[in-house]
């Protein structure tokens, strides 16, 4: 439906470098990346706020790269929501319909319908100046959805909200998506937004879209070490591979397939099993480890372990942690399947 | 605790306020003891015509500055182009030129077309007052987040529609404030008008005329009427601007 091909743009000291991705109708595409990755610049290019230096943007097969914003049918919600402060909520939502010369009654009907769906019908006569951040966000979404655009672009829509409100609106956004079935590109630096809303995920760093895929796939198989580190993964090891064996420091690790030469691998902390006794299994890598310290992550405990010269992190449920009575400097056994290892 | 420093600053400020208000208060209050002269002036056709000329020409000059100055303010706020600094300097220059010189320059440039007619008065007023409208419009448009304009465009609005429904209403308070200042500057102009268009006589020129021919007391009633009219219009417009803009100016 929307295809971005080799899009590049230089802006002051920053540049977007050959961005490629495609989304389908009804898909919710989340672009995740640290601040300064170029996410907003990419959205602005798709919205038509500026023309890229090279590359193309195709919407339903039509090249819209140089079309002005008003002819694209792509609605844009900037980070501060971009509400028209001199208008009431009703007039904000009705703006796009008035532009399209809908009849007065039809405008009222559509505005009231969308306002009802987003629980803001009681605000229609209020000035937007007097709204809370959460209310402003709903008005901005209503204003975008009511014109039935092909795609809605959302720039960090939850960044101005406190945690409780954000969680509430995240749940509601999932509901609105189901009920209103819109296509969206949502940029954020927050993992929970990506995990709870995204059908598809793109990782953007330093002006490049480094990986695009299903959310689960990107989180479980980050394509590069940089992405893995950005996603918060630990246990990234470097070593020399000879066939299915990786030699790293003083340990031998069995790999899922054959590799040769220097390789980097990542062992997801949630895939490491901890036990008081050695688990014998041919499919597993087993090591004796020392518990250096542990960290409370809420429902999970993160154990920081030393295996010979290597440091590993492992996640354990709080219940298991208490049952096992693990203490610092204690000896435990760690094991992980070779298939759990991700080779970059 | 007593804030001595603030008291000190307020005292210095009070001196200036007193300096500004004393001439107005003395002139108006002195005239109130001579109401007959004030009433006589109000019935004098020459005085009434001159007042009409002043208000009419300053209002027209302000409207012209709005028609041409608001678009210029928008361009200065939104666009970067070669020569932008030069244009900005041209807008600001009239403030720095003595007004008698302005009159001479206008005569050199437009000669007979503006000599002793309404056009001449309006030209002189526009020259010395337009920068207030242009600069206020520019500041007003600069204060409107450009992203909001783009959001309106992604909702389907053309550039023209965005200008009239988003940018202009959001900058209106600032533009209105500038227009009031322009009008005030226009109605207070004498130097350039004296040279360009002594006739048709404006109230400010008539005050000078009476002062030169008949002395201080004779010029006072017209001066007081001019002060009162200016104050009433100025204060009223400012109040309207505050209410519309929801703030102070």
Coordinates of C-alpha atoms in Angstrom, one line a residue:
Chain A
X1 CA 0.0 0.0 0.0
X2 CA 2.6 2.5 1.1
X3 CA 6.1 1.9 -0.2
X4 CA 9.2 3.9 0.6
X5 CA 12.1 3.2 -1.8
X6 CA 15.7 4.3 -1.2
X7 CA 14.6 7.6 0.4
X8 CA 17.5 9.9 1.2
X9 CA 17.5 13.4 2.5
X10 CA 20.3 15.6 4.0
X11 CA 19.2 18.2 6.6
X12 CA 21.8 20.4 8.2
X13 CA 24.3 17.9 9.7
X14 CA 21.9 14.9 9.5
X15 CA 20.9 12.7 6.7
X16 CA 18.3 9.9 6.1
X17 CA 20.1 7.2 4.2
X18 CA 18.3 5.0 1.7
X19 CA 15.3 4.1 3.7
X20 CA 13.2 1.2 2.4
X21 CA 10.0 -0.3 3.8
X22 CA 6.5 -1.2 2.8
X23 CA 3.3 -1.4 4.7
X24 CA -0.1 -2.9 3.8
X25 CA -3.6 -1.6 4.3
X26 CA -4.7 -1.8 7.9
X27 CA -1.2 -2.5 9.2
X28 CA 0.2 -0.7 12.2
X29 CA 3.9 0.0 11.6
X30 CA 6.0 1.1 14.5
X31 CA 9.3 2.7 13.8
X32 CA 11.5 2.4 16.9
X33 CA 14.7 4.2 17.4
X34 CA 16.7 6.4 19.8
X35 CA 16.4 10.2 19.8
X36 CA 18.1 11.7 16.8
X37 CA 17.7 8.6 14.6
X38 CA 15.7 10.6 12.0
X39 CA 12.3 9.2 12.8
X40 CA 10.5 12.6 12.7
X41 CA 12.3 13.6 9.5
X42 CA 11.2 10.4 7.8
X43 CA 7.5 11.0 8.8
X44 CA 7.8 14.6 7.5
X45 CA 9.0 13.3 4.2
X46 CA 6.1 10.8 4.0
X47 CA 3.7 13.6 4.9
X48 CA 5.1 15.8 2.1
X49 CA 6.5 18.5 4.4
X50 CA 9.7 18.3 2.4
X51 CA 10.8 16.6 -0.7
X52 CA 13.5 14.0 -0.4
X53 CA 16.8 14.4 -2.2
X54 CA 16.4 11.0 -3.8
X55 CA 14.2 7.9 -3.6
X56 CA 10.4 7.5 -4.1
X57 CA 7.3 7.3 -2.0
X58 CA 4.5 5.2 -3.6
X59 CA 0.9 5.1 -2.3
X60 CA -1.2 2.3 -3.9
X61 CA 1.3 2.2 -6.7
X62 CA 1.2 6.0 -7.4
X63 CA 4.4 8.0 -7.0
X64 CA 3.5 10.7 -4.5
X65 CA 7.1 11.8 -3.8
X66 CA 6.6 15.3 -5.0
X67 CA 2.9 15.7 -4.3
X68 CA 2.0 18.5 -1.9
X69 CA 0.7 17.4 1.6
X70 CA -2.9 18.4 0.8
X71 CA -3.1 16.0 -2.1
X72 CA -1.6 12.9 -0.4
X73 CA -4.4 11.7 1.9
X74 CA -1.8 11.1 4.6
X75 CA -2.7 12.7 7.9
X76 CA 0.1 13.7 10.2
X77 CA -0.1 14.1 14.0
X78 CA 3.1 15.8 15.3
X79 CA 4.5 15.3 18.7
X80 CA 2.7 18.2 20.3
X81 CA -0.5 17.1 18.4
X82 CA -0.6 20.3 16.3
X83 CA -4.1 21.3 17.4
X84 CA -5.5 24.7 16.2
X85 CA -5.7 26.6 19.5
X86 CA -8.0 29.3 18.2
X87 CA -10.7 26.8 17.4
X88 CA -13.1 24.7 19.5
X89 CA -12.7 20.9 19.6
X90 CA -15.6 20.5 17.2
X91 CA -14.0 22.8 14.6
X92 CA -10.6 21.1 15.0
X93 CA -12.1 17.7 14.2
X94 CA -14.4 19.2 11.5
X95 CA -11.5 21.0 9.7
X96 CA -10.7 18.4 7.2
X97 CA -14.4 17.7 6.4
X98 CA -15.0 21.4 5.9
X99 CA -12.1 21.5 3.5
X100 CA -13.7 18.7 1.6
X101 CA -16.9 20.7 1.4
X102 CA -19.1 18.2 3.2
X103 CA -22.6 19.4 4.0
X104 CA -23.0 21.0 7.5
X105 CA -25.3 18.1 8.7
X106 CA -22.9 15.5 7.4
X107 CA -20.0 17.2 9.2
X108 CA -21.9 17.3 12.5
X109 CA -22.8 13.6 12.2
X110 CA -19.3 12.5 11.4
X111 CA -17.6 14.6 14.0
X112 CA -20.1 13.4 16.7
X113 CA -19.6 9.7 15.6
X114 CA -15.8 9.9 15.9
X115 CA -15.9 11.9 19.1
X116 CA -18.2 9.3 20.6
X117 CA -15.8 6.5 19.5
X118 CA -12.9 8.3 21.2
X119 CA -14.9 9.3 24.3
X120 CA -14.6 13.1 23.7
X121 CA -18.1 13.9 22.7
X122 CA -18.5 16.0 25.9
X123 CA -15.6 18.1 24.9
X124 CA -16.9 19.3 21.5
X125 CA -17.8 22.8 22.6
X126 CA -14.6 23.3 24.6
X127 CA -11.7 25.4 23.4
X128 CA -8.7 23.2 22.8
X129 CA -6.5 25.5 24.9
X130 CA -8.2 24.2 28.0
X131 CA -7.7 20.5 27.4
X132 CA -5.5 18.1 29.2
X133 CA -2.6 16.3 27.3
X134 CA -4.7 13.1 27.1
X135 CA -7.7 15.0 25.7
X136 CA -5.5 16.8 23.2
X137 CA -4.2 13.5 21.9
X138 CA -7.7 12.1 21.4
X139 CA -8.8 15.3 19.5
X140 CA -5.7 15.0 17.3
X141 CA -6.5 11.4 16.5
X142 CA -10.1 12.1 15.9
X143 CA -9.3 15.0 13.6
X144 CA -7.0 12.7 11.6
X145 CA -9.2 9.6 11.5
X146 CA -12.4 11.5 10.6
X147 CA -11.2 12.3 7.1
X148 CA -10.5 8.6 6.4
X149 CA -6.9 9.1 5.3
X150 CA -5.0 6.3 3.6
X151 CA -2.3 6.4 6.3
X152 CA -2.0 8.2 9.7
X153 CA 1.5 9.3 10.8
X154 CA 1.9 9.6 14.6
X155 CA 5.1 11.2 15.9
X156 CA 5.7 10.0 19.5
X157 CA 2.0 10.2 20.4
X158 CA 2.5 9.1 24.0
X159 CA 5.6 11.1 24.9
X160 CA 3.9 14.0 26.7
X161 CA 1.8 11.7 29.0
X162 CA 2.5 10.4 32.4
X163 CA 2.9 6.7 32.9
X164 CA -0.6 5.9 34.1
X165 CA -2.3 7.9 31.3
X166 CA 0.1 6.4 28.7
X167 CA -0.8 2.9 29.7
X168 CA -4.5 3.7 29.6
X169 CA -4.3 5.3 26.2
X170 CA -2.1 2.5 24.9
X171 CA -4.9 0.1 25.8
X172 CA -7.5 2.4 24.2
X173 CA -5.4 2.9 21.1
X174 CA -5.4 -0.9 20.6
X175 CA -9.2 -0.8 20.9
X176 CA -9.5 2.2 18.4
X177 CA -7.4 0.3 16.0
X178 CA -9.6 -2.8 16.1
X179 CA -12.8 -0.7 15.8
X180 CA -11.7 1.9 13.3
X181 CA -9.2 -0.2 11.3
X182 CA -6.8 2.5 10.2
X183 CA -3.3 2.2 8.7
X184 CA -0.7 3.9 10.7
X185 CA 3.0 4.6 11.0
X186 CA 3.9 5.4 14.6
X187 CA 7.4 6.5 15.6
X188 CA 8.6 6.1 19.1
X189 CA 11.6 5.3 21.3
X190 CA 9.5 3.3 23.6
X191 CA 9.6 -0.5 23.5
X192 CA 6.3 -1.0 25.1
X193 CA 4.5 1.0 22.4
X194 CA 6.2 -1.1 19.8
X195 CA 5.3 -4.4 21.5
X196 CA 1.7 -3.6 22.3
X197 CA 0.7 -1.8 19.1
X198 CA 2.9 -2.8 16.2
X199 CA 2.1 -5.4 13.6
X200 CA 5.3 -4.7 12.0
X201 CA 8.5 -3.0 13.4
X202 CA 11.2 -1.0 11.9
X203 CA 14.4 -0.2 13.8
X204 CA 15.9 3.2 12.9
X205 CA 19.3 4.3 14.0
X206 CA 21.6 7.1 12.7
X207 CA 19.3 7.9 9.7
X208 CA 19.1 4.3 8.5
X209 CA 16.3 1.8 8.8
X210 CA 18.4 -1.1 10.0
X211 CA 15.8 -3.8 10.2
X212 CA 12.1 -4.2 9.3
X213 CA 10.0 -7.2 10.2
X214 CA 7.4 -8.7 12.4
X215 CA 7.6 -7.3 15.9
X216 CA 8.4 -10.7 17.5
X217 CA 11.0 -11.5 14.9
X218 CA 12.8 -8.2 15.3
X219 CA 12.9 -8.5 19.1
X220 CA 14.0 -12.2 19.0
X221 CA 16.4 -11.9 16.1
X222 CA 18.0 -8.5 15.9
X223 CA 20.0 -8.2 12.7
X224 CA 23.0 -6.4 14.1
X225 CA 24.8 -6.0 17.4
X226 CA 23.8 -2.3 17.5
X227 CA 20.2 -3.3 17.3
X228 CA 20.6 -5.9 19.9
X229 CA 22.2 -3.4 22.3
X230 CA 19.5 -0.8 21.5
X231 CA 16.9 -3.4 22.3
X232 CA 18.6 -3.9 25.7
X233 CA 20.0 -7.3 25.0
X234 CA 23.0 -8.4 27.0
X235 CA 25.2 -11.5 26.6
X236 CA 26.8 -10.5 23.4
X237 CA 29.9 -12.5 23.0
X238 CA 32.7 -12.6 20.5
X239 CA 34.8 -15.6 19.6
X240 CA 36.3 -17.9 17.1
X241 CA 34.0 -20.4 15.5
X242 CA 35.1 -23.7 14.1
X243 CA 32.1 -25.5 12.7
X244 CA 29.4 -25.8 15.4
X245 CA 31.8 -24.8 18.3
X246 CA 32.5 -21.2 19.4
X247 CA 35.6 -20.6 21.4
X248 CA 35.1 -17.5 23.5
X249 CA 37.5 -16.7 26.4
X250 CA 37.9 -20.0 28.2
X251 CA 34.6 -21.6 27.3
X252 CA 33.3 -23.6 24.4
X253 CA 29.7 -22.9 23.2
X254 CA 27.8 -25.1 20.9
X255 CA 26.2 -23.1 18.0
X256 CA 23.0 -23.8 16.1
X257 CA 24.9 -24.3 12.9
X258 CA 28.4 -24.3 11.4
X259 CA 30.4 -21.1 11.3
X260 CA 34.0 -20.4 10.7
X261 CA 36.2 -17.5 11.8
X262 CA 35.3 -14.6 14.1
X263 CA 31.7 -14.4 15.0
X264 CA 29.5 -12.5 17.5
X265 CA 26.6 -14.2 19.2
X266 CA 23.8 -13.1 21.5
X267 CA 22.2 -15.3 24.1
X268 CA 18.8 -13.9 25.2
X269 CA 18.8 -13.7 29.0
X270 CA 15.3 -15.2 29.2
X271 CA 16.6 -18.3 27.4
X272 CA 19.2 -19.1 30.1
X273 CA 18.1 -21.7 32.6
X274 CA 19.5 -21.6 36.1
X275 CA 19.7 -24.6 38.4
X276 CA 21.5 -25.8 41.5
X277 CA 22.5 -29.0 39.8
X278 CA 24.0 -29.7 36.4
X279 CA 21.4 -30.4 33.7
X280 CA 22.6 -33.1 31.4
X281 CA 21.4 -32.7 27.9
X282 CA 23.2 -33.0 24.6
X283 CA 21.2 -30.1 23.1
X284 CA 22.3 -27.7 25.8
X285 CA 25.3 -25.7 26.7
X286 CA 26.0 -26.3 30.4
X287 CA 28.3 -24.3 32.6
X288 CA 29.2 -23.7 36.2
X289 CA 28.7 -20.1 37.2
X290 CA 29.2 -17.7 40.1
X291 CA 26.3 -15.4 41.0
X292 CA 28.0 -11.9 41.2
X293 CA 24.9 -9.9 42.0
X294 CA 21.1 -9.7 41.3
X295 CA 18.7 -7.0 40.3
X296 CA 15.0 -6.8 41.0
X297 CA 13.1 -6.2 37.7
X298 CA 9.7 -6.5 39.1
X299 CA 8.3 -9.9 38.2
X300 CA 11.7 -11.0 37.2
X301 CA 15.1 -11.1 38.9
X302 CA 18.2 -10.5 36.7
X303 CA 21.2 -12.5 37.8
X304 CA 24.6 -11.3 36.9
X305 CA 26.8 -14.4 36.5
X306 CA 30.4 -15.1 35.8
X307 CA 31.3 -18.1 33.7
X308 CA 35.1 -18.4 33.7
X309 CA 36.1 -15.0 32.2
X310 CA 32.7 -14.3 30.7
X311 CA 29.9 -12.3 32.2
X312 CA 26.3 -13.4 31.5
X313 CA 22.9 -12.1 32.5
X314 CA 20.0 -14.4 33.1
X315 CA 16.4 -13.8 33.9
X316 CA 14.6 -15.8 36.6
X317 CA 11.0 -15.5 37.9
X318 CA 10.8 -14.1 41.4
X319 CA 9.1 -17.3 42.6
X320 CA 12.0 -19.5 41.2
X321 CA 14.5 -17.2 42.7
X322 CA 13.0 -17.5 46.2
X323 CA 12.4 -21.2 45.8
X324 CA 16.1 -21.8 44.9
X325 CA 17.3 -19.5 47.6
X326 CA 20.1 -18.0 45.5
X327 CA 22.6 -15.9 47.2
X328 CA 25.5 -13.8 46.0
X329 CA 28.9 -15.6 45.4
X330 CA 27.0 -18.8 45.2
X331 CA 27.7 -21.5 42.6
X332 CA 24.9 -22.3 40.2
X333 CA 24.6 -24.0 36.8
X334 CA 23.5 -22.3 33.7
X335 CA 22.3 -23.9 30.5
X336 CA 20.9 -22.8 27.2
X337 CA 20.0 -24.5 24.0
X338 CA 22.2 -23.9 21.0
X339 CA 19.1 -23.0 19.1
X340 CA 18.5 -20.1 21.5
X341 CA 21.8 -18.5 20.4
X342 CA 21.5 -15.7 17.8
X343 CA 24.5 -15.3 15.5
X344 CA 25.0 -11.9 14.0
Chain B
X1 CA 10.3 42.0 54.4
X2 CA 10.5 45.3 52.6
X3 CA 12.0 44.9 49.1
X4 CA 14.2 48.1 49.0
X5 CA 15.6 47.3 45.6
X6 CA 12.2 47.0 44.0
X7 CA 11.2 50.3 45.6
X8 CA 14.3 51.9 44.2
X9 CA 13.5 50.6 40.7
X10 CA 9.9 51.7 41.0
X11 CA 10.9 55.2 42.0
X12 CA 13.1 55.5 38.9
X13 CA 10.2 54.3 36.8
X14 CA 7.8 56.6 38.5
X15 CA 9.9 59.6 37.5
X16 CA 9.4 58.7 33.8
X17 CA 5.7 58.0 34.2
X18 CA 5.3 61.4 35.9
X19 CA 7.3 63.1 33.2
X20 CA 5.0 61.6 30.5
X21 CA 1.7 62.2 32.3
X22 CA 2.3 65.8 33.6
X23 CA 2.1 67.5 30.2
X24 CA -1.1 65.7 29.3
X25 CA -2.7 66.3 32.7
X26 CA -1.7 69.9 32.8
X27 CA -2.9 70.7 29.3
X28 CA -6.2 68.9 29.7
X29 CA -7.0 70.2 33.2
X30 CA -6.1 73.8 32.3
X31 CA -8.5 73.6 29.4
X32 CA -11.2 72.3 31.6
X33 CA -11.2 75.7 33.4
X34 CA -11.8 77.3 30.0
X35 CA -14.7 75.1 28.8
X36 CA -16.1 77.9 26.6
X37 CA -13.0 77.9 24.4
X38 CA -13.2 74.1 24.1
X39 CA -16.9 74.2 23.1
X40 CA -16.2 77.0 20.7
X41 CA -13.4 74.9 19.1
X42 CA -15.8 71.9 18.8
X43 CA -18.2 74.1 16.9
X44 CA -15.6 75.6 14.6
X45 CA -15.8 74.0 11.1
X46 CA -12.1 74.5 10.5
X47 CA -11.3 72.5 13.6
X48 CA -13.9 69.8 12.8
X49 CA -12.6 69.4 9.3
X50 CA -9.0 69.1 10.5
X51 CA -10.0 66.4 13.0
X52 CA -11.8 64.5 10.3
X53 CA -8.8 64.8 8.0
X54 CA -6.5 63.5 10.7
X55 CA -8.6 60.5 11.6
X56 CA -9.5 59.7 8.0
X57 CA -6.0 59.8 6.7
X58 CA -4.4 57.9 9.6
X59 CA -7.1 55.2 9.3
X60 CA -6.5 54.9 5.5
X61 CA -2.7 54.8 6.1
X62 CA -3.2 52.0 8.6
X63 CA -5.5 50.0 6.3
X64 CA -2.9 50.3 3.5
X65 CA -0.2 49.2 5.8
X66 CA -2.3 46.2 6.7
X67 CA -3.1 45.2 3.1
X68 CA 0.6 45.4 2.0
X69 CA 2.4 44.9 5.3
X70 CA 0.7 41.7 6.5
X71 CA 1.8 39.7 3.4
X72 CA 5.3 41.2 3.7
X73 CA 5.4 40.2 7.4
X74 CA 4.4 36.6 6.4
X75 CA 7.1 36.4 3.8
X76 CA 9.7 37.7 6.3
X77 CA 8.6 35.3 8.9
X78 CA 8.4 32.1 6.8
X79 CA 10.8 32.5 3.9
X80 CA 14.6 32.7 3.7
X81 CA 15.8 34.4 0.6
X82 CA 18.7 36.5 -0.7
X83 CA 18.2 40.1 0.3
X84 CA 15.9 39.4 3.2
X85 CA 18.1 41.4 5.6
X86 CA 18.0 44.3 3.1
X87 CA 14.2 44.2 3.0
X88 CA 14.1 44.1 6.8
X89 CA 16.4 47.1 7.0
X90 CA 14.2 49.0 4.4
X91 CA 11.2 48.4 6.6
X92 CA 13.0 49.7 9.7
X93 CA 14.7 52.7 8.1
X94 CA 11.8 55.2 8.3
X95 CA 12.1 55.1 12.1
X96 CA 15.6 56.4 12.0
X97 CA 15.1 59.3 9.5
X98 CA 14.1 62.8 10.7
X99 CA 10.5 63.4 9.6
X100 CA 11.2 66.6 7.8
X101 CA 13.7 64.7 5.7
X102 CA 11.0 62.1 5.1
X103 CA 8.8 64.9 3.7
X104 CA 11.5 66.1 1.4
X105 CA 12.3 62.6 0.2
X106 CA 8.7 61.9 -0.6
X107 CA 8.4 65.2 -2.5
X108 CA 11.5 64.3 -4.5
X109 CA 10.2 60.9 -5.3
X110 CA 6.5 61.5 -6.0
X111 CA 6.5 65.3 -6.6
X112 CA 3.2 66.9 -7.7
X113 CA 1.2 63.7 -7.2
X114 CA 1.3 64.1 -3.5
X115 CA 1.7 67.8 -3.0
X116 CA -1.0 69.3 -0.8
X117 CA -3.6 66.6 -1.1
X118 CA -5.0 63.6 0.9
X119 CA -2.6 61.3 -0.9
X120 CA 0.3 63.4 0.4
X121 CA -0.9 63.2 4.0
X122 CA -1.5 59.4 3.7
X123 CA 1.9 58.9 2.0
X124 CA 3.7 60.7 4.8
X125 CA 1.8 58.8 7.4
X126 CA 2.3 55.4 5.7
X127 CA 6.0 56.0 5.4
X128 CA 6.6 56.7 9.1
X129 CA 4.1 54.1 10.4
X130 CA 4.1 51.0 8.2
X131 CA 7.1 49.4 10.0
X132 CA 4.9 48.8 13.1
X133 CA 2.4 46.8 11.1
X134 CA 5.0 44.8 9.2
X135 CA 7.1 44.0 12.2
X136 CA 4.2 43.0 14.4
X137 CA 2.8 40.8 11.6
X138 CA 6.2 39.2 11.1
X139 CA 6.5 38.5 14.9
X140 CA 2.9 37.2 14.9
X141 CA 3.5 34.7 12.1
X142 CA 6.8 33.7 13.6
X143 CA 5.0 32.8 16.8
X144 CA 2.8 30.4 14.9
X145 CA 4.3 26.9 14.8
X146 CA 4.9 26.1 11.2
X147 CA 4.1 22.4 11.9
X148 CA 0.5 23.4 12.7
X149 CA 0.3 24.9 9.2
X150 CA 1.6 21.6 7.7
X151 CA -0.9 19.6 9.8
X152 CA -3.7 21.6 8.3
X153 CA -2.3 20.9 4.8
X154 CA -2.2 17.1 5.5
X155 CA -5.9 17.5 6.4
X156 CA -6.4 18.7 2.8
X157 CA -6.2 22.5 3.1
X158 CA -4.4 24.4 0.3
X159 CA -1.7 27.0 1.2
X160 CA -4.2 29.8 0.7
X161 CA -6.8 28.2 3.0
X162 CA -4.1 27.5 5.6
X163 CA -3.1 31.2 5.5
X164 CA -6.6 32.5 6.1
X165 CA -7.9 29.8 8.5
X166 CA -4.8 29.0 10.6
X167 CA -1.8 31.4 10.2
X168 CA -3.7 34.7 10.0
X169 CA -6.2 34.0 12.9
X170 CA -3.3 32.8 15.1
X171 CA -1.2 35.9 14.3
X172 CA -4.2 38.3 14.4
X173 CA -3.6 39.6 17.9
X174 CA -0.1 40.6 17.1
X175 CA -1.1 42.1 13.8
X176 CA -3.9 44.1 15.5
X177 CA -1.5 45.4 18.1
X178 CA 0.9 46.5 15.3
X179 CA -2.0 48.2 13.5
X180 CA -2.9 50.2 16.6
X181 CA 0.7 51.3 16.9
X182 CA 0.7 52.2 13.2
X183 CA -2.5 54.3 13.6
X184 CA -1.1 56.0 16.7
X185 CA 2.1 56.8 14.9
X186 CA 0.2 58.1 11.8
X187 CA -2.1 60.4 13.7
X188 CA 0.8 61.9 15.6
X189 CA 2.9 62.7 12.5
X190 CA 3.5 66.3 11.7
X191 CA 7.0 66.9 10.3
X192 CA 6.6 65.1 7.0
X193 CA 3.0 66.3 6.6
X194 CA 4.1 69.9 7.0
X195 CA 6.4 69.6 4.0
X196 CA 4.3 67.3 1.8
X197 CA 0.7 68.4 2.4
X198 CA 0.1 71.5 4.5
X199 CA -3.4 71.4 3.0
X200 CA -5.9 69.9 3.4
X201 CA -5.2 70.8 7.0
X202 CA -5.0 68.1 9.6
X203 CA -5.6 68.7 13.3
X204 CA -1.9 68.3 14.2
X205 CA -0.9 70.9 11.5
X206 CA -3.7 73.2 12.6
X207 CA -2.4 73.1 16.2
X208 CA 1.0 74.3 14.9
X209 CA -0.7 76.9 12.8
X210 CA -2.7 78.4 15.7
X211 CA 0.4 78.3 17.9
X212 CA 2.5 80.2 15.3
X213 CA -0.2 82.7 14.6
X214 CA -2.2 83.2 17.8
X215 CA 0.0 81.7 20.6
X216 CA -0.1 78.9 23.2
X217 CA -3.6 79.4 24.6
X218 CA -5.2 79.5 21.2
X219 CA -3.7 76.2 20.1
X220 CA -4.6 74.4 23.4
X221 CA -8.3 73.6 22.7
X222 CA -7.5 71.8 19.5
X223 CA -4.6 70.1 21.2
X224 CA -6.9 68.9 24.0
X225 CA -9.5 67.6 21.5
X226 CA -6.8 65.7 19.6
X227 CA -5.4 64.3 22.9
X228 CA -8.8 63.1 24.0
X229 CA -9.8 61.6 20.7
X230 CA -6.5 59.8 20.3
X231 CA -6.7 58.5 23.9
X232 CA -10.3 57.2 23.5
X233 CA -9.6 55.4 20.2
X234 CA -6.2 54.1 21.4
X235 CA -7.5 52.8 24.7
X236 CA -10.7 51.3 23.1
X237 CA -8.6 49.4 20.4
X238 CA -6.2 48.2 23.0
X239 CA -9.0 46.8 25.1
X240 CA -10.5 45.1 22.1
X241 CA -7.1 43.6 21.3
X242 CA -6.7 42.3 24.9
X243 CA -10.2 40.7 24.9
X244 CA -9.7 39.1 21.4
X245 CA -6.2 38.0 22.1
X246 CA -6.9 36.8 25.6
X247 CA -3.8 38.5 26.9
X248 CA -2.3 41.9 27.4
X249 CA -0.4 44.0 24.9

